Amino acid sequence: MNSRPGPLTPRNRVRELYATPLGRDIVDKILLQSGAPGSLVKLAGGLRLSTLERLTRRFTGPGLVDALLGLVNQHTEPVPDGEPSQAWWREAVFYQIYPRSFCDANGDGIGDLRGISSRLDYLAELGVDCLWLSPIFASPNEDMGYDISDYRAVMAEMGTLTDVDELVAGCHQRGMRIILDLVVNHTSARHAWFQQAIADPDGRYGDYYFLREGAPDRPPNNWDSFFSGPAWRWIPEADRWALHLFAAHQMDLNWSNPAVRDEVADIVGWWLDRGVDGFRLDVINYISKPDGLPDGNPFVGRLMEFTGIEHYFYGPQLDEYLRELRRDGFTRPDGSVAVMVGETPGIGVEGARLLSNTSRAELDLVFNFDVLDLPGRTRWHDYRYDLNYLKRFWLSWQQRLRPGDWIALFLDNHDNPRMLSKVGHGDERDPAVRTSIAKLLATLQLTMRGTPFLFQGQELAATNQSFAGLDELRDVESLNRYQELLVAGTAPEAAWAQIMAGARDHARVPIRWGDDQDFGPTAWLPGRDDTPGFTAAEQQAEPDSVWHWYRQLIALRREHPALTRGSFRPVEPGRKDYLAYVRELDGEAWLIEANLSGRPRRRPRHGLVAEPVLGRPAGPTLGPWETIVGRIDAVQQRR
Ligand code: NOJ
Ligand code: CA
């Protein structure tokens, strides 16, 4: 019988730390963040953790190993294999809508629910299975809806509850599903709970948040906010500090209070009763904070850019809270479970498996963000993204997936610049290059094993914008960061370059419909791209367009389960600039091939012959960014 591995101590070795799920993720994350080579793990594998601490203390300061052990000892056993889920979302294509910028039915410059309803035929024609709406609930919009003041009311600009009901019904009539965004790590400071909490900090609602007494010039701990500055705000009315990991008025909820967890489960149930099919859960891995809110390790803080993060990115009660929420909120009276998609920043592959393996009854799918930037780079760096990294990342994921695991595949969302522009790095200003890269990304995302999450505009090859200055931006993160950089002495041009590399507003500009429902110059956030050929109307009219490529790929997936549930086998994985794999199920096999570079590349002689279904017949070379989806005939496949 296997004995349970006990907790690790400083006498254990680096390789034993690396053998635990969170230990592996943390070490991988440190390597990724610093750009250090993976071989370091092998080299240092035999070192005792106490020795490592001694050797590195000069740079890291004391306490690093203790901080690490506290985290990894939560899970010392490997994640189980689990059973495959039969749920619908394993085959689905999700489509994320950023409602403010999707479609504006009443012409006030802000996208709305009726606008979305008016485009359901467009979405059904594209073929997507499930919509995810970024927040539509009542909000003062300090963080564009991610600061909710009432979870059972709709933001006035977006419409009414009746409009939501109509939208849900419209989706279901067309055989589509719809999920909403559950933002419950924090509420807006305008939420009635917070208002009551600060009116009476010792009353019932005081304990809904992290309110702390103290001196107004000394925050309760050293945690940083993700949107610049400390994670604490002094509230004079209450004579207390209040915790906010995000913007100054996004107040963190105290999940260790059972009443908070009951409220959240009730909100979920209320919306499920209205017919929604599940939720995407905003920063859901941050909900559990340790008792006493200890200071963060300053070295970890510098490395990860946010002091304190080791205490809550996989907090002590996270698993427990998620299980409870699944049971009390997401499980319907008939026993079926509405889909739970976790937004989980900082979570690595093993953490993702812990949070979403079917054996663990927590989340269904999680997003892993390590795909977005090259090792040693962050979103704020201006660089050309190399798709060989995406290849390495996805292939290693595929290798590590067990039957009970699945991954959410995404390249774009409302929090990141467009992947197409990161890969093109300016070359995509040429419409032909723009089209090729967009088709390549579409192919990989829609034929890799996992559930694709498309973000609005990908199907139109949307790119980053050439914003002219700060007054064209709306996002609190960018605006705060710019000021913070200036205060720290960064020259304005250099600060602006960072903001332009990473601004979330690139992806948030309105969809270019190219018809009489376009947003126009009064849009809440005007876009600058006006390249001919890339409006929805133009893309739909052109048979060779990116839009039709997406439509055809999605249709293929639907028709051929090999492309969804099929097995996955890489072909010539060591070949640079080349990504190929076979998807296979019940005797049907598909070959996907791609040139990951902007130059022609010879195709390796792998001996597989496939009939192209999308793309041109394969010759000896692949053109720049070229991709081919082909069917391997049955005879050949048996060989
Ligand atoms: C993640 C969301 O995607 C982002 O837009 C938001 O700013 C933060 N969570 C805070 O809610
Ligand atoms: Ca509107």
XYZ file of C-alpha atoms and ligand atoms in Angstrom:
651
model
C 0.000 0.000 0.000
C 1.262 3.480 -0.787
C 1.763 5.606 2.258
C 0.585 9.180 2.010
C 3.525 11.472 1.441
C 3.951 13.534 4.601
C 4.468 17.277 4.704
C 7.789 18.527 3.355
C 10.310 20.167 5.673
C 13.470 22.199 4.989
C 15.332 18.860 5.102
C 13.626 17.703 1.903
C 15.315 18.199 -1.439
C 14.417 20.441 -4.342
C 13.382 17.439 -6.445
C 10.893 16.391 -3.744
C 9.437 19.852 -3.748
C 9.190 19.658 -7.538
C 7.310 16.367 -7.208
C 4.400 18.036 -5.396
C 1.728 19.633 -7.590
C 2.071 23.188 -6.335
C 5.845 22.865 -5.871
C 6.192 22.008 -9.529
C 3.998 24.912 -10.593
C 5.839 27.377 -8.392
C 9.268 26.343 -9.625
C 8.053 26.414 -13.246
C 6.569 29.840 -12.646
C 9.813 31.184 -11.185
C 11.698 29.879 -14.227
C 9.166 31.381 -16.597
C 9.071 34.703 -14.851
C 12.858 35.013 -14.678
C 13.512 33.432 -18.073
C 15.948 30.966 -16.416
C 16.554 27.598 -18.124
C 14.532 24.538 -17.065
C 17.757 22.551 -16.632
C 18.273 24.422 -13.350
C 15.753 22.123 -11.698
C 17.827 19.053 -12.556
C 21.039 20.756 -11.487
C 19.655 21.853 -8.144
C 17.434 18.786 -7.650
C 19.668 17.166 -5.024
C 19.993 20.260 -2.837
C 18.246 20.323 0.480
C 15.784 23.168 0.759
C 17.626 24.455 3.818
C 20.842 24.595 1.767
C 19.050 26.357 -1.049
C 17.794 28.902 1.438
C 21.310 29.427 2.792
C 22.801 29.834 -0.687
C 20.213 32.260 -1.938
C 19.416 34.208 1.217
C 21.584 37.090 0.110
C 19.188 37.827 -2.775
C 15.935 36.510 -1.421
C 16.038 37.523 2.220
C 14.895 35.100 4.925
C 11.703 33.058 4.975
C 11.424 31.973 1.359
C 11.490 28.237 2.021
C 8.945 28.522 4.816
C 6.661 30.503 2.539
C 7.026 27.822 -0.155
C 6.439 24.921 2.188
C 3.306 26.481 3.603
C 1.886 26.450 0.100
C 3.018 23.121 -1.270
C 2.146 21.181 1.862
C -1.522 21.785 1.120
C -1.228 19.012 -1.504
C 1.597 16.545 -1.237
C -0.010 13.784 -3.315
C -0.096 13.779 -7.118
C -3.366 14.851 -8.712
C -5.501 11.770 -9.522
C -6.189 10.741 -13.125
C -9.974 11.075 -12.838
C -12.656 9.952 -15.266
C -13.393 11.843 -18.469
C -16.316 14.203 -18.218
C -19.158 13.563 -20.639
C -20.398 17.126 -20.233
C -21.330 19.288 -23.231
C -18.573 21.821 -22.631
C -15.828 19.406 -23.665
C -16.993 19.738 -27.270
C -18.208 23.308 -27.191
C -16.784 26.485 -28.677
C -17.257 29.401 -26.292
C -17.415 32.990 -27.502
C -16.666 35.808 -25.081
C -18.636 38.996 -25.509
C -17.456 42.256 -24.014
C -20.931 43.783 -23.843
C -19.895 47.435 -23.756
C -18.270 47.020 -27.141
C -20.255 44.376 -28.935
C -23.346 46.015 -30.362
C -25.128 49.242 -29.463
C -28.852 48.962 -30.182
C -29.931 52.391 -28.915
C -27.032 54.431 -30.276
C -25.755 55.902 -27.005
C -22.201 54.725 -27.676
C -22.356 51.828 -25.204
C -23.046 48.251 -26.211
C -26.181 46.748 -24.693
C -28.184 43.569 -24.247
C -30.581 44.280 -27.077
C -27.582 44.806 -29.293
C -26.344 41.341 -28.405
C -29.784 39.864 -29.056
C -29.820 41.512 -32.464
C -26.601 39.670 -33.374
C -27.563 36.187 -32.278
C -28.048 35.088 -35.859
C -24.528 36.267 -36.661
C -23.193 34.164 -33.779
C -25.293 31.148 -34.683
C -24.057 31.372 -38.243
C -20.478 31.499 -37.013
C -21.392 28.311 -35.182
C -20.394 28.999 -31.577
C -22.051 26.907 -28.874
C -21.966 29.076 -25.794
C -21.685 32.801 -25.142
C -19.873 34.203 -22.129
C -20.815 37.760 -21.287
C -18.357 39.926 -19.383
C -20.238 41.644 -16.504
C -23.650 43.142 -17.171
C -24.653 43.738 -13.556
C -25.202 47.099 -11.890
C -21.836 48.797 -11.505
C -20.249 52.226 -11.201
C -17.762 50.964 -13.808
C -14.561 51.845 -12.074
C -13.318 48.589 -13.604
C -15.901 48.313 -16.379
C -18.396 46.097 -14.607
C -15.883 44.039 -12.629
C -16.999 46.164 -9.679
C -20.563 45.082 -8.993
C -22.989 47.041 -6.849
C -25.997 44.716 -7.244
C -25.780 41.125 -8.442
C -29.486 40.901 -9.208
C -29.802 44.057 -11.279
C -28.596 44.968 -14.751
C -26.319 47.934 -15.429
C -28.656 50.722 -16.586
C -26.722 51.310 -19.833
C -26.995 47.631 -20.753
C -30.754 47.243 -20.393
C -33.114 45.435 -18.070
C -33.730 42.012 -16.584
C -36.337 41.481 -19.272
C -33.630 42.063 -21.878
C -31.507 39.392 -20.183
C -34.424 36.966 -20.238
C -34.939 37.651 -23.920
C -31.276 37.154 -24.641
C -31.171 33.856 -22.748
C -34.280 32.667 -24.582
C -32.828 33.823 -27.908
C -29.686 31.775 -27.292
C -31.625 28.683 -26.303
C -33.922 28.974 -29.308
C -30.870 28.810 -31.531
C -29.361 25.854 -29.684
C -26.746 28.030 -27.996
C -26.015 28.342 -24.312
C -25.031 31.414 -22.326
C -22.929 31.976 -19.210
C -22.386 35.163 -17.210
C -19.439 36.561 -15.298
C -19.467 35.992 -11.542
C -17.263 38.571 -9.853
C -17.272 37.593 -6.202
C -13.732 37.979 -4.978
C -14.815 41.576 -4.468
C -17.786 43.896 -4.785
C -17.970 47.552 -5.643
C -17.700 49.876 -2.637
C -21.195 50.993 -3.671
C -22.663 47.578 -2.972
C -25.209 47.749 -0.128
C -23.174 45.209 1.859
C -20.139 47.478 1.877
C -22.193 50.562 2.612
C -23.699 48.823 5.616
C -20.315 47.455 6.634
C -18.735 50.878 6.869
C -21.808 52.388 8.516
C -21.521 49.772 11.257
C -18.181 47.919 11.131
C -19.094 45.823 14.152
C -22.475 44.836 12.754
C -23.508 41.932 10.517
C -21.911 43.289 7.331
C -18.640 44.397 8.887
C -17.396 40.846 8.624
C -18.369 40.572 4.928
C -15.145 42.412 4.086
C -11.646 42.806 5.457
C -12.024 45.865 7.653
C -9.128 46.487 9.973
C -8.467 49.028 12.687
C -5.142 50.820 12.846
C -3.306 54.037 12.152
C -4.370 55.827 8.956
C -0.757 56.059 7.827
C 0.100 52.373 8.238
C -1.767 49.728 6.197
C -2.386 46.405 7.998
C 0.062 44.506 5.784
C 2.397 44.975 2.815
C 0.179 43.537 0.075
C 0.084 45.305 -3.293
C -2.936 46.052 -5.437
C -2.933 44.741 -9.016
C -3.906 48.204 -10.140
C -0.961 50.049 -8.497
C -0.260 51.089 -4.939
C -1.082 49.283 -1.709
C -3.994 46.841 -1.492
C -5.545 48.839 1.361
C -7.654 51.967 1.462
C -8.310 53.985 4.607
C -12.037 54.526 5.099
C -12.405 57.563 7.396
C -16.172 57.059 7.956
C -15.504 53.644 9.418
C -12.171 54.471 10.984
C -10.899 51.277 9.365
C -8.686 50.019 6.580
C -10.358 47.941 3.852
C -8.656 45.433 1.577
C -8.884 45.787 -2.206
C -6.636 43.595 -4.367
C -7.834 45.473 -7.445
C -9.030 49.070 -7.869
C -9.546 51.330 -4.869
C -13.320 50.698 -4.813
C -13.260 46.948 -5.532
C -13.512 45.712 -1.969
C -12.429 42.136 -1.238
C -15.098 39.908 0.263
C -14.276 37.833 3.303
C -15.035 34.266 2.221
C -14.160 32.837 5.604
C -17.511 34.251 6.712
C -20.115 31.545 5.905
C -22.745 34.235 5.360
C -20.727 35.545 2.386
C -20.538 32.075 0.881
C -24.295 31.634 1.318
C -24.930 34.944 -0.414
C -22.808 33.881 -3.381
C -24.503 30.487 -3.673
C -27.890 32.270 -3.609
C -26.845 34.633 -6.377
C -25.755 31.719 -8.534
C -29.005 29.839 -7.905
C -31.053 32.941 -8.683
C -29.429 33.258 -12.105
C -29.602 29.561 -12.858
C -33.338 29.760 -12.170
C -33.490 32.504 -14.788
C -32.022 30.052 -17.279
C -28.332 30.873 -17.559
C -26.132 27.857 -18.168
C -23.278 28.644 -15.808
C -20.653 31.221 -14.975
C -17.117 32.259 -15.632
C -15.729 32.974 -12.150
C -13.533 36.046 -11.936
C -10.138 35.613 -10.154
C -11.742 32.743 -8.308
C -8.463 31.318 -7.033
C -7.966 34.467 -4.916
C -11.024 34.016 -2.678
C -9.341 32.331 0.297
C -7.022 34.485 2.390
C -5.176 33.103 5.410
C -6.155 34.124 8.911
C -4.248 37.131 10.145
C -3.428 38.283 6.585
C 0.344 37.898 7.035
C 2.846 40.087 5.217
C 4.020 38.880 1.840
C 7.595 37.769 1.263
C 9.335 40.796 -0.309
C 11.433 38.675 -2.687
C 8.380 36.816 -4.002
C 6.682 40.172 -4.279
C 9.469 41.586 -6.438
C 9.624 38.475 -8.587
C 5.882 38.212 -9.149
C 5.375 41.993 -9.105
C 2.701 41.800 -6.417
C 3.653 41.470 -2.770
C 1.401 39.098 -0.827
C 0.328 36.935 -3.740
C 1.734 33.696 -2.282
C -0.857 33.949 0.482
C -3.957 33.956 -1.691
C -3.235 32.619 -5.188
C -4.047 29.169 -3.793
C -5.339 30.038 -0.338
C -5.828 27.530 2.476
C -9.589 27.063 2.023
C -9.794 27.418 -1.745
C -10.651 23.781 -2.454
C -13.231 23.687 0.304
C -14.968 26.886 -0.834
C -15.132 25.748 -4.445
C -16.587 22.373 -3.537
C -19.177 24.037 -1.390
C -20.072 26.524 -4.103
C -20.396 23.732 -6.646
C -22.715 21.843 -4.324
C -24.789 24.724 -2.944
C -24.831 27.092 -5.907
C -24.152 25.316 -9.182
C -25.928 22.006 -8.606
C -29.498 22.206 -9.865
C -32.377 20.452 -8.129
C -32.197 17.635 -10.705
C -28.546 17.002 -9.802
C -27.058 18.449 -12.996
C -24.273 20.980 -12.546
C -24.067 24.285 -14.390
C -20.672 24.897 -15.928
C -18.006 26.533 -13.749
C -15.194 28.152 -15.675
C -12.516 29.539 -13.413
C -10.423 32.555 -14.211
C -7.296 31.552 -12.294
C -4.351 33.920 -12.731
C -1.031 32.498 -11.569
C -2.252 28.907 -11.572
C 0.070 26.472 -13.360
C -0.638 23.125 -14.965
C -0.786 21.063 -11.768
C -2.787 23.708 -9.926
C -5.176 23.696 -12.860
C -5.469 19.939 -12.566
C -6.156 20.247 -8.833
C -8.878 22.780 -9.482
C -10.571 21.130 -12.449
C -9.889 17.391 -12.521
C -13.262 15.611 -12.500
C -12.307 13.588 -9.421
C -12.136 16.737 -7.306
C -15.599 18.261 -7.832
C -14.414 21.860 -7.883
C -14.292 23.764 -11.175
C -14.857 22.381 -14.682
C -12.367 24.403 -16.656
C -9.691 26.905 -15.800
C -7.699 29.458 -17.714
C -3.927 29.227 -17.580
C -2.313 32.534 -18.472
C 1.243 31.356 -18.979
C 0.481 30.997 -22.654
C 0.312 34.738 -23.122
C 3.928 35.852 -22.809
C 7.342 34.435 -23.585
C 9.637 33.452 -20.704
C 11.091 36.521 -19.008
C 8.502 38.800 -20.646
C 5.321 40.340 -19.370
C 2.398 42.009 -21.030
C 4.120 45.390 -20.612
C 7.068 44.438 -22.816
C 7.034 45.349 -26.473
C 8.302 42.274 -28.332
C 7.454 39.813 -31.086
C 5.719 36.726 -29.706
C 7.283 33.535 -31.007
C 4.693 30.841 -31.742
C 7.277 28.159 -31.036
C 6.655 28.997 -27.395
C 2.906 28.492 -27.806
C 3.697 25.151 -29.406
C 5.944 24.080 -26.506
C 3.412 25.224 -23.996
C 0.400 23.498 -25.529
C 2.298 20.300 -26.333
C 3.545 19.979 -22.778
C 0.016 20.574 -21.522
C -1.328 17.860 -23.803
C 1.285 15.476 -22.480
C 0.344 16.133 -18.898
C -3.439 15.902 -19.314
C -5.014 12.862 -17.685
C -8.502 11.543 -18.498
C -10.180 13.695 -15.858
C -8.483 16.873 -17.104
C -9.339 19.241 -19.871
C -8.065 22.673 -20.799
C -9.551 25.967 -21.825
C -7.766 27.169 -24.962
C -7.613 30.915 -25.362
C -5.410 33.495 -27.016
C -7.384 36.719 -26.642
C -9.613 38.196 -23.990
C -10.610 41.604 -22.616
C -7.517 41.765 -20.380
C -4.851 41.469 -23.036
C -3.668 43.002 -26.252
C -4.512 40.970 -29.349
C -2.371 37.872 -29.902
C -2.473 38.539 -33.639
C -0.603 41.806 -33.064
C 1.858 40.220 -30.670
C 2.755 37.610 -33.263
C 2.768 40.051 -36.187
C 4.554 42.785 -34.215
C 3.730 45.332 -36.905
C 3.852 42.987 -39.913
C 0.100 42.503 -39.563
C -0.390 46.004 -40.952
C -0.183 44.180 -44.282
C -3.727 42.803 -44.730
C -2.441 39.575 -46.291
C -0.174 38.880 -43.306
C -2.970 39.850 -40.964
C -5.263 37.334 -42.612
C -2.689 34.527 -42.595
C -1.777 34.927 -38.937
C -5.436 35.160 -37.940
C -6.221 31.937 -39.810
C -3.238 30.183 -38.315
C -4.232 31.123 -34.756
C -7.819 30.088 -35.462
C -6.721 26.700 -36.718
C -4.553 25.932 -33.739
C -7.106 27.116 -31.234
C -9.948 25.193 -32.826
C -8.182 21.893 -33.512
C -5.993 21.520 -30.411
C -7.430 19.234 -27.729
C -9.423 21.346 -25.275
C -12.298 23.820 -25.184
C -11.686 26.960 -27.239
C -12.737 30.314 -25.846
C -12.874 32.857 -28.653
C -12.985 36.528 -27.835
C -15.146 38.850 -29.917
C -13.319 40.178 -32.963
C -10.948 37.249 -33.391
C -13.186 36.080 -36.236
C -12.631 39.484 -37.875
C -8.850 39.457 -37.400
C -9.095 42.367 -34.954
C -5.723 43.902 -34.080
C -4.276 46.318 -31.544
C -5.055 50.006 -31.925
C -2.686 52.882 -32.495
C -4.065 54.997 -29.644
C -2.799 58.553 -29.861
C -2.608 59.383 -26.162
C -3.883 58.804 -22.659
C -7.157 60.589 -23.291
C -8.073 57.827 -25.743
C -7.771 55.177 -23.031
C -10.425 54.268 -20.466
C -8.952 51.430 -18.473
C -8.175 52.076 -14.801
C -5.260 49.654 -14.905
C -3.452 51.500 -17.702
C -4.226 54.951 -16.338
C -2.994 54.054 -12.842
C 0.081 52.314 -14.160
C 1.072 55.263 -16.314
C 0.905 57.624 -13.333
C 2.789 55.181 -11.156
C 5.570 54.900 -13.745
C 5.914 58.672 -13.953
C 6.066 58.989 -10.197
C 8.808 56.351 -10.178
C 10.792 58.504 -12.599
C 10.123 56.734 -15.912
C 10.239 59.106 -18.886
C 6.776 59.748 -20.383
C 7.708 58.153 -23.742
C 8.947 54.991 -22.071
C 5.870 54.843 -19.848
C 3.609 55.251 -22.847
C 5.472 52.495 -24.723
C 4.767 50.108 -21.857
C 1.128 51.059 -21.744
C 0.782 50.597 -25.492
C 2.344 47.150 -25.276
C -0.008 45.939 -22.573
C -3.170 48.077 -22.564
C -6.371 46.120 -22.135
C -8.214 48.721 -24.187
C -6.670 47.274 -27.375
C -9.098 44.390 -27.115
C -11.984 46.431 -25.722
C -12.697 48.720 -28.665
C -16.042 48.259 -30.402
C -16.638 45.612 -33.030
C -16.558 47.041 -36.525
C -19.836 45.807 -37.978
C -19.653 47.917 -41.120
C -23.380 48.562 -41.148
C -25.869 51.088 -39.802
C -25.459 49.768 -36.248
C -21.827 50.776 -35.945
C -20.726 52.583 -32.781
C -19.421 55.726 -34.472
C -17.296 58.504 -32.958
C -19.356 58.775 -29.770
C -18.397 55.272 -28.690
C -17.391 55.008 -25.018
C -13.972 53.860 -26.303
C -13.400 54.597 -29.977
C -11.200 52.242 -31.959
C -8.621 53.527 -34.429
C -8.274 50.657 -36.852
C -10.094 51.429 -40.094
C -8.315 49.073 -42.487
C -10.640 48.241 -45.367
C -11.771 44.633 -45.552
C -11.986 43.901 -41.842
C -15.515 44.899 -40.874
C -17.967 42.099 -40.197
C -19.926 42.988 -43.333
C -16.837 42.872 -45.542
C -15.545 39.682 -43.958
C -18.855 37.931 -44.420
C -19.017 38.988 -48.074
C -15.544 37.612 -48.871
C -15.458 33.799 -49.143
C -11.724 33.606 -48.375
C -11.944 35.741 -45.270
C -10.904 35.031 -41.715
C -14.573 35.019 -40.752
C -15.360 32.161 -43.149
C -12.258 30.294 -42.037
C -13.562 30.375 -38.445
C -17.029 29.349 -39.575
C -15.684 26.399 -41.534
C -13.394 25.254 -38.733
C -16.198 25.364 -36.196
C -18.464 23.439 -38.559
C -15.752 20.806 -39.077
C -15.369 20.367 -35.324
C -19.061 19.860 -34.976
C -19.218 17.323 -37.770
C -16.116 15.323 -36.794
C -15.741 14.308 -33.137
C -12.114 13.329 -33.865
C -11.409 17.069 -33.747
C -12.931 17.454 -30.290
C -12.788 14.238 -28.286
C -10.176 12.573 -30.477
C -6.717 11.615 -29.303
C -3.806 13.944 -29.902
C -0.415 12.948 -31.315
C 2.277 15.478 -32.190
C 4.168 14.969 -35.450
C 7.849 15.977 -35.680
C 7.574 17.999 -32.472
C 11.258 18.884 -32.501
C 11.079 20.738 -35.817
C 11.358 24.505 -35.299
C 8.684 26.751 -36.822
C 6.579 23.705 -37.596
C 3.609 22.469 -35.618
C 1.745 19.370 -36.715
C -0.459 16.847 -34.984
C -2.925 14.088 -35.654
C -6.356 13.997 -34.052
C -8.007 10.609 -34.198
C -11.178 8.884 -33.094
C -12.974 5.717 -34.203
C -10.844 5.200 -37.299
C -11.098 8.802 -38.448
C -7.896 10.830 -38.431
C -6.983 14.432 -39.176
C -3.629 16.023 -39.781
C -3.128 19.665 -38.856
C 0.040 21.353 -40.082
C 1.247 24.885 -39.563
C 4.202 27.071 -40.379
C 4.795 29.139 -37.251
C 6.944 31.700 -39.008
C 6.617 34.483 -41.537
C 9.008 32.773 -43.986
C 8.483 29.760 -46.239
C 9.478 26.505 -44.542
C 10.133 23.009 -45.922
C 7.652 20.409 -44.764
C 9.367 17.512 -43.016
C 8.980 14.065 -44.608
C 6.744 12.415 -42.065
C 5.056 10.213 -44.649
C 1.530 11.212 -43.661
C -0.702 12.127 -46.564
C -3.839 14.077 -45.943
C -6.581 15.351 -48.215
C -6.821 19.108 -47.503
C -10.220 20.161 -46.280
C -9.148 23.669 -45.292
C -6.146 25.298 -46.948
C -4.356 24.397 -50.162
C -2.920 20.991 -51.094
C 0.352 20.425 -49.280
C 3.479 20.890 -51.405
C 7.120 20.530 -50.375
C 7.005 23.858 -48.536
C 4.559 25.719 -46.352
C 4.142 29.418 -47.094
C 4.513 32.133 -44.422
C 2.090 31.382 -41.545
C 0.401 28.782 -43.729
C -1.847 26.176 -42.184
C -3.607 23.116 -43.579
C -6.309 20.950 -42.065
C -6.477 17.631 -43.857
C -8.107 14.254 -43.524
C -5.893 11.203 -43.449
C -7.398 8.338 -45.400
C -8.250 5.197 -43.509
C -5.870 2.864 -45.383
C -2.838 5.003 -44.753
C -3.673 5.500 -41.174
C -3.540 1.758 -40.440
C -0.004 1.567 -41.768
C -10.150 39.722 -13.991
C -10.967 40.404 -15.029
O -10.917 39.674 -16.219
C -10.433 41.802 -15.154
O -10.995 42.471 -16.254
C -10.701 42.524 -13.861
O -10.112 43.798 -13.909
C -10.143 41.771 -12.663
N -10.392 40.368 -12.728
C -10.751 42.249 -11.391
O -12.109 41.871 -11.319
Ca -26.433 51.403 -26.003
